[in-house]
């Protein structure tokens, strides 16, 4: 027999057996498959579908948050050099009062908190700056208050003026700002399901009741909680404490797993009410590399002294207090301590020399004066370079020296249209 014929016959036999086996598989009844294998296949398919949906949802959430934060910052999404290198940073948090109580103008910064974070030390600081603190307000060239309340810096030149003013007052660099419209607070607290705080004492404000001890606050109650100051024995300092309570509680809940499902609300709020020069990548890197700092948080405030200047209630911080604050912040930023030498310290020194100001005196100062810039001559109300502090208040609410609790309030209102702002240079 021809060898080639034998080979061809063997090949046909093998192909026939293979085709017959394949046909048996396709023609097999359903009962020939094991139920266990079918169940496993079904579960595998279900897991694959769920995983795919999870990835799609996660990607959607990621890019939604990414776009919202980058819209708020107006910058590219690249991580800044300081944060990428895990260096100490500082952030000025501004709570502006636009949209509250019917305001539609630029408004003032009702809340000012300078925060620092040092990932190498795993330490953070949070320093509240009373809004009535006397400072040299620095705005854009040609738009400068000489000496006025620190919260007016935002009205003069927005977040840039606020950053420049506070940076100069404390001699510290401020790398970033986070500007939050106070109108967002109600929506923000509601979006995270409310917050729990320790109420220091019982009080009522804006038709909301608060009782000493732990209390859960919704958005409306949170706004009332952080805005009340006149019934607080510590005045604006007590309010700053309550502001920090709510800010910390919101931050903690916003990072919790239970809040992720509300990310749409948070994104909408962030996109509408927040302005910052932090990008999404910055915030993501902060959350990953700086989160240990919150376990060692040094929270405090600048303690001022009550003073009445030209009929207005002002908080004047002593040079000692400003120096202490500057040293604490510079230390956490890994900077050497430096002796303060600015307009605030100059004004303090001149008042100590000429008006015998005693910082140990618990009573409100009535003889603290504003001296002309680059001069030892006190300003007068009628001088062309008169102080920005007049008998008008910094906003339309009642003028109040709310930190000693012993000063009478004076209902005076500022009207830019009728006031000659001789303090602009």
C-alpha positions as MATLAB code, in Angstrom:
seq = 'XXXXXXXXXXXXXXXXXXXXXXXXXXXXXXXXXXXXXXXXXXXXXXXXXXXXXXXXXXXXXXXXXXXXXXXXXXXXXXXXXXXXXXXXXXXXXXXXXXXXXXXXXXXXXXXXXXXXXXXXXXXXXXXXXXXXXXXXXXXXXXXXXXXXXXXXXXXXXXXXXXXXXXXXXXXXXXXXXXXXXXXXXXXXXXXXXXXXXXXXXXXXXXXXXXXXXXXXXXXXXXXXXXXXXXXXXXXXXXXXXXXXXXXXXXXXXXXXXXXXXXXXXXXXXXXXXXXXXXXXXXXXXXXXXXXXXXXXXXXXXXXXXXXXXXXXXXXXXXXXXXXXXXXXXXXXXXXXXXXXXXXXXXXXXXXXXXXXXXXXXXXXXXXXXXXXXXXXXXXXXXXXXXXXXXXXXXXXXXXXXXXXXXXXXXXXXXXXXXXXXXXXX';
ca = [
       0.000    0.000    0.000;
       1.207    3.436   -0.896;
       2.616    5.137    2.263;
       1.070    8.435    1.196;
      -2.353    6.815    0.910;
      -2.011    5.416    4.434;
      -1.106    8.860    5.802;
      -4.104   10.459    4.095;
      -6.396    7.796    5.566;
      -5.119    8.394    9.085;
      -5.633   12.163    8.690;
      -9.259   11.685    7.556;
      -9.949    9.381   10.547;
      -8.636   11.940   13.045;
     -10.636   14.814   11.458;
     -13.820   12.727   11.520;
     -13.415   11.883   15.198;
     -12.809   15.601   16.020;
     -15.895   16.747   14.115;
     -18.020   14.035   15.734;
     -16.901   15.152   19.213;
     -17.668   18.805   18.380;
     -21.148   17.893   17.140;
     -21.884   15.937   20.310;
     -21.027   19.018   22.378;
     -23.344   21.317   20.427;
     -26.107   18.738   20.373;
     -25.887   17.876   24.082;
     -28.939   18.362   26.226;
     -29.057   21.040   29.000;
     -28.980   18.298   31.597;
     -25.458   17.334   30.521;
     -24.070   20.594   32.001;
     -23.400   20.693   35.726;
     -25.530   23.237   37.605;
     -22.576   24.244   39.768;
     -20.607   25.370   36.744;
     -23.566   27.389   35.457;
     -23.954   29.172   38.803;
     -20.248   30.000   38.920;
     -20.392   31.407   35.400;
     -23.415   33.531   36.328;
     -21.706   34.896   39.445;
     -18.567   35.674   37.430;
     -20.617   37.560   34.846;
     -22.439   39.473   37.593;
     -19.164   40.435   39.291;
     -17.792   41.614   35.959;
     -20.845   43.799   35.337;
     -20.769   45.273   38.849;
     -17.041   45.932   38.594;
     -17.529   47.644   35.258;
     -20.309   49.835   36.632;
     -18.187   50.653   39.680;
     -15.250   51.698   37.513;
     -17.528   53.815   35.317;
     -19.180   55.466   38.351;
     -15.810   56.054   39.992;
     -14.414   57.582   36.818;
     -17.472   59.811   36.492;
     -17.147   60.947   40.104;
     -13.404   61.513   39.698;
     -13.746   63.693   36.621;
     -16.758   65.559   38.040;
     -14.821   66.498   41.173;
     -11.723   67.183   39.081;
     -13.573   69.637   36.830;
     -15.367   71.359   39.713;
     -12.166   72.020   41.665;
     -10.221   73.111   38.612;
     -13.067   75.454   37.671;
     -12.861   76.944   41.166;
      -9.109   77.385   40.919;
      -9.044   78.591   37.324;
      -5.678   76.843   36.982;
      -4.299   73.827   35.224;
      -4.588   70.568   37.094;
      -0.856   70.101   37.735;
       0.279   69.603   41.323;
       2.193   72.584   42.695;
       5.875   72.141   43.476;
       5.582   72.617   47.253;
       2.831   70.041   47.641;
       4.449   67.566   45.248;
       7.661   67.842   47.292;
       5.709   67.381   50.548;
       6.925   70.704   51.915;
       5.178   72.720   54.661;
       2.358   74.880   53.298;
       0.032   77.645   54.491;
      -3.578   78.265   53.423;
      -5.712   81.310   54.206;
      -9.368   80.336   54.641;
     -11.766   83.202   53.947;
     -15.460   82.980   54.791;
     -17.031   85.881   52.926;
     -20.477   87.185   53.787;
     -21.897   87.626   50.296;
     -25.447   86.369   50.048;
     -26.011   86.436   53.829;
     -28.764   88.676   55.177;
     -29.526   89.970   51.689;
     -26.004   91.203   50.842;
     -25.120   91.400   47.155;
     -21.984   93.571   47.258;
     -18.367   92.452   47.537;
     -18.816   92.005   51.279;
     -16.221   91.489   53.987;
     -14.436   88.343   55.092;
     -16.451   87.333   58.139;
     -14.102   84.426   58.856;
     -10.314   84.510   58.581;
      -8.315   81.409   59.486;
      -4.663   80.869   58.608;
      -3.868   77.160   58.476;
      -0.486   75.478   58.079;
       0.471   71.836   57.537;
       3.872   70.219   57.872;
       3.876   66.582   56.638;
       7.383   65.901   57.944;
       6.369   66.848   61.490;
       2.799   65.568   61.024;
       1.586   68.800   62.580;
      -0.981   71.423   61.607;
      -1.890   74.839   62.994;
      -5.134   76.739   62.651;
      -5.099   80.396   63.731;
      -8.262   82.494   63.773;
      -7.846   86.211   63.155;
     -10.609   88.359   64.693;
     -12.325   90.320   61.958;
     -12.055   93.616   63.908;
      -8.275   93.359   64.339;
      -6.490   96.631   63.534;
      -4.131   96.200   60.564;
      -2.520   98.089   57.741;
      -4.835   96.971   54.931;
      -2.889   96.421   51.732;
      -4.748   96.358   48.448;
      -3.804   96.965   44.861;
      -1.591   99.997   44.078;
      -3.655  103.132   44.539;
      -6.267  101.310   46.644;
      -4.991  101.192   50.181;
      -6.579  101.628   53.553;
      -4.020  102.891   56.020;
      -5.218  101.381   59.304;
      -8.551   99.590   59.504;
     -10.251   96.308   60.407;
      -8.676   93.244   58.833;
     -11.976   92.000   57.405;
     -12.148   95.062   55.127;
      -9.118   93.843   53.154;
     -11.373   91.533   51.167;
     -13.689   94.422   50.328;
     -10.727   96.477   49.120;
      -9.067   93.902   46.893;
     -10.574   90.462   47.318;
      -8.518   87.444   48.338;
      -5.284   88.998   47.007;
      -5.564   91.954   49.389;
      -6.505   89.683   52.295;
      -3.510   87.422   51.642;
      -1.105   90.349   51.327;
      -2.446   92.094   54.450;
      -2.248   89.067   56.752;
       1.067   87.909   55.323;
       2.597   91.321   56.103;
       1.000   91.581   59.546;
       2.483   88.239   60.690;
       5.569   88.132   58.447;
       4.687   84.696   57.111;
       4.310   83.431   53.527;
       0.806   82.425   52.487;
       0.914   79.890   49.659;
      -2.762   79.257   48.998;
      -6.204   80.653   49.682;
      -9.606   79.024   49.997;
     -12.468   81.497   49.651;
     -15.866   80.146   50.706;
     -19.078   82.091   50.314;
     -20.898   81.821   53.644;
     -24.102   81.254   51.692;
     -22.695   77.811   50.904;
     -22.446   76.763   54.542;
     -26.097   75.755   54.839;
     -25.955   73.633   51.678;
     -22.572   72.176   52.588;
     -23.655   71.021   56.036;
     -26.856   69.528   54.640;
     -24.891   67.741   51.904;
     -22.787   65.868   54.481;
     -25.856   64.956   56.534;
     -25.372   67.569   59.258;
     -22.589   67.889   61.821;
     -22.158   67.208   65.537;
     -20.648   69.904   67.763;
     -20.130   70.545   71.453;
     -22.222   73.625   72.223;
     -20.340   75.617   74.918;
     -23.471   77.181   76.436;
     -27.202   77.414   75.766;
     -28.470   80.244   73.573;
     -30.967   81.122   70.867;
     -30.234   82.966   67.636;
     -32.164   83.533   64.426;
     -35.057   81.332   65.611;
     -32.678   78.453   66.370;
     -32.203   76.994   69.858;
     -28.903   75.579   71.064;
     -28.366   73.619   74.276;
     -25.093   73.092   76.106;
     -23.500   69.777   75.238;
     -23.368   67.646   72.108;
     -25.883   68.687   69.450;
     -26.520   67.690   65.838;
     -26.854   70.673   63.492;
     -28.450   70.853   60.087;
     -27.454   73.544   57.590;
     -29.752   76.292   58.883;
     -28.738   75.733   62.503;
     -25.038   75.611   61.550;
     -25.265   79.065   59.945;
     -26.923   80.502   63.039;
     -24.417   78.716   65.281;
     -21.364   80.290   63.625;
     -22.802   83.790   63.188;
     -23.954   84.583   66.728;
     -21.491   86.639   68.766;
     -23.283   89.251   70.877;
     -24.687   86.724   73.342;
     -21.324   84.990   73.660;
     -19.399   86.045   76.797;
     -16.233   85.862   74.699;
     -17.682   87.847   71.809;
     -15.936   87.345   68.499;
     -13.433   84.946   70.067;
     -16.266   82.636   71.071;
     -17.645   82.820   67.575;
     -14.242   81.910   66.122;
     -14.212   78.805   68.302;
     -17.622   77.775   66.968;
     -16.518   78.465   63.399;
     -13.529   76.158   63.812;
     -15.813   73.485   65.308;
     -18.063   73.475   62.247;
     -15.182   73.653   59.753;
     -13.443   70.672   61.340;
     -16.701   68.678   61.534;
     -17.560   69.352   57.882;
     -14.038   68.393   56.753;
     -14.177   65.099   58.637;
     -17.605   64.148   57.290;
     -16.753   65.215   53.752;
     -13.913   62.657   53.743;
     -16.038   59.827   55.158;
     -17.262   56.902   53.063;
     -20.902   57.618   53.925;
     -20.643   61.033   52.269;
     -19.303   59.764   48.936;
     -22.819   59.108   47.691;
     -23.537   62.828   48.122;
     -20.572   63.824   46.007;
     -22.846   65.412   43.388;
     -24.143   67.931   45.923;
     -20.628   68.628   47.176;
     -19.364   69.155   43.628;
     -22.199   71.578   42.841;
     -21.556   73.549   46.027;
     -17.806   73.640   45.438;
     -18.232   74.729   41.831;
     -20.661   77.511   42.749;
     -19.410   78.898   46.044;
     -15.666   78.186   46.383;
     -12.680   79.998   44.883;
      -9.134   78.738   45.386;
      -5.723   78.552   43.777;
      -5.456   74.881   44.779;
      -5.946   72.456   41.904;
      -7.615   69.062   42.076;
      -4.226   67.346   42.045;
      -3.121   69.621   44.892;
      -6.110   68.612   47.001;
      -5.699   64.948   46.159;
      -2.025   65.087   47.167;
      -2.943   66.922   50.377;
      -5.496   64.253   51.247;
      -2.960   61.484   50.617;
       0.251   62.971   52.019;
      -0.802   65.577   54.591;
      -3.697   63.859   56.342;
      -1.528   62.814   59.283;
      -1.164   66.490   60.212;
      -4.765   66.625   61.426;
      -3.929   64.207   64.227;
      -1.707   66.887   65.757;
      -3.666   70.128   65.332;
      -2.697   73.268   67.262;
      -5.787   75.481   67.134;
      -5.813   79.041   68.460;
      -6.429   82.705   67.729;
      -4.876   86.162   67.905;
      -5.959   87.762   71.178;
      -6.694   91.461   70.779;
      -7.401   94.229   73.273;
     -10.652   96.189   73.195;
     -10.194   99.763   71.990;
     -12.383  102.660   70.960;
     -10.792  104.701   68.157;
     -12.695  107.672   66.759;
     -15.922  106.185   68.083;
     -15.424  102.723   66.543;
     -14.850   99.450   68.335;
     -11.537   97.878   67.330;
      -9.407   94.956   68.454;
      -5.743   95.924   68.802;
      -3.254   93.062   69.029;
      -0.142   93.748   71.091;
       3.275   93.334   69.527;
       3.904   90.468   71.938;
       0.761   88.669   70.736;
       1.593   89.202   67.065;
       5.163   88.008   67.622;
       3.966   84.864   69.412;
       1.618   84.037   66.547;
       4.270   84.720   63.920;
       6.773   82.475   65.721;
       4.297   79.576   65.957;
       3.376   79.732   62.285;
       6.945   80.197   61.031;
       8.102   77.276   63.171;
       5.565   74.924   61.586;
       6.652   76.168   58.157;
      10.282   75.300   59.014;
      11.265   78.985   58.916;
      13.519   80.786   61.364;
      11.846   83.165   63.785;
      12.175   86.850   62.916;
      11.388   89.972   64.930;
       8.295   91.692   63.585;
       8.845   95.160   62.172;
       5.744   96.435   60.416;
       3.108   99.162   60.629;
       1.168   97.354   63.346;
       4.181   97.127   65.641;
       5.107  100.759   64.861;
       1.655  101.980   65.855;
       1.860   99.979   69.098;
       5.256  101.414   69.956;
       4.175  105.011   69.310;
       1.082  104.547   71.483;
       3.164  103.051   74.282;
       5.514  106.049   74.142;
       3.084  108.921   73.621;
      -0.176  107.610   75.133;
       1.270  105.285   77.809;
      -0.769  102.318   76.585;
      -0.690   99.518   79.157;
      -1.515   96.112   77.675;
      -2.157   94.687   81.137;
      -5.075   97.065   81.656;
      -8.278   94.979   81.236;
     -10.381   98.006   80.328;
     -10.950   99.075   76.737;
      -8.418  101.594   75.456;
      -9.871  105.033   74.833;
      -6.578  106.800   74.140;
      -5.157  104.567   71.386;
      -4.449  106.762   68.354;
      -3.514  106.200   64.735;
      -0.301  107.966   63.784;
       0.426  109.256   60.295;
       2.376  106.938   58.042;
       6.108  107.587   58.288;
       5.445  110.178   60.988;
       5.171  110.413   64.758;
       2.229  112.803   64.474;
      -1.210  111.505   65.468;
      -3.847  111.730   62.777;
      -6.916  113.918   63.087;
     -10.374  113.385   61.635;
     -10.043  116.392   59.344;
      -6.519  115.735   58.080;
      -6.069  114.723   54.468;
      -4.338  111.548   55.571;
      -6.801  110.768   58.318;
      -7.249  107.283   59.677;
      -9.649  104.948   57.978;
     -11.218  104.360   61.369;
     -14.155  106.701   61.648;
     -17.356  106.604   63.597;
     -18.803  104.383   60.908;
     -18.765  100.635   61.331;
     -17.199   98.176   58.912;
     -20.605   97.000   57.728;
     -24.290   97.682   58.193;
     -24.679   95.715   61.407;
     -24.469   97.250   64.869;
     -21.008   98.432   65.863;
     -19.985   96.295   68.805;
     -16.963   95.794   71.004;
     -17.993   92.240   71.574;
     -14.995   90.755   73.355;
     -15.044   92.244   76.820;
     -18.814   92.254   77.115;
     -18.718   95.558   79.000;
     -18.771   98.043   76.139;
     -21.960   99.609   74.898;
     -22.939   99.139   71.302;
     -23.218  102.098   68.988;
     -25.601  101.887   66.049;
     -23.666  103.662   63.335;
     -23.758  102.762   59.685;
     -21.227  103.154   56.925;
     -22.390  104.498   53.603;
     -19.732  104.617   50.917;
     -21.771  107.064   48.904;
     -21.829  109.636   51.706;
     -18.407  109.015   53.213;
     -15.180  110.634   52.136;
     -12.608  107.862   52.262;
      -9.593  110.048   52.904;
      -7.673  106.977   53.988;
      -7.090  105.848   50.385;
      -3.651  106.747   49.125;
];
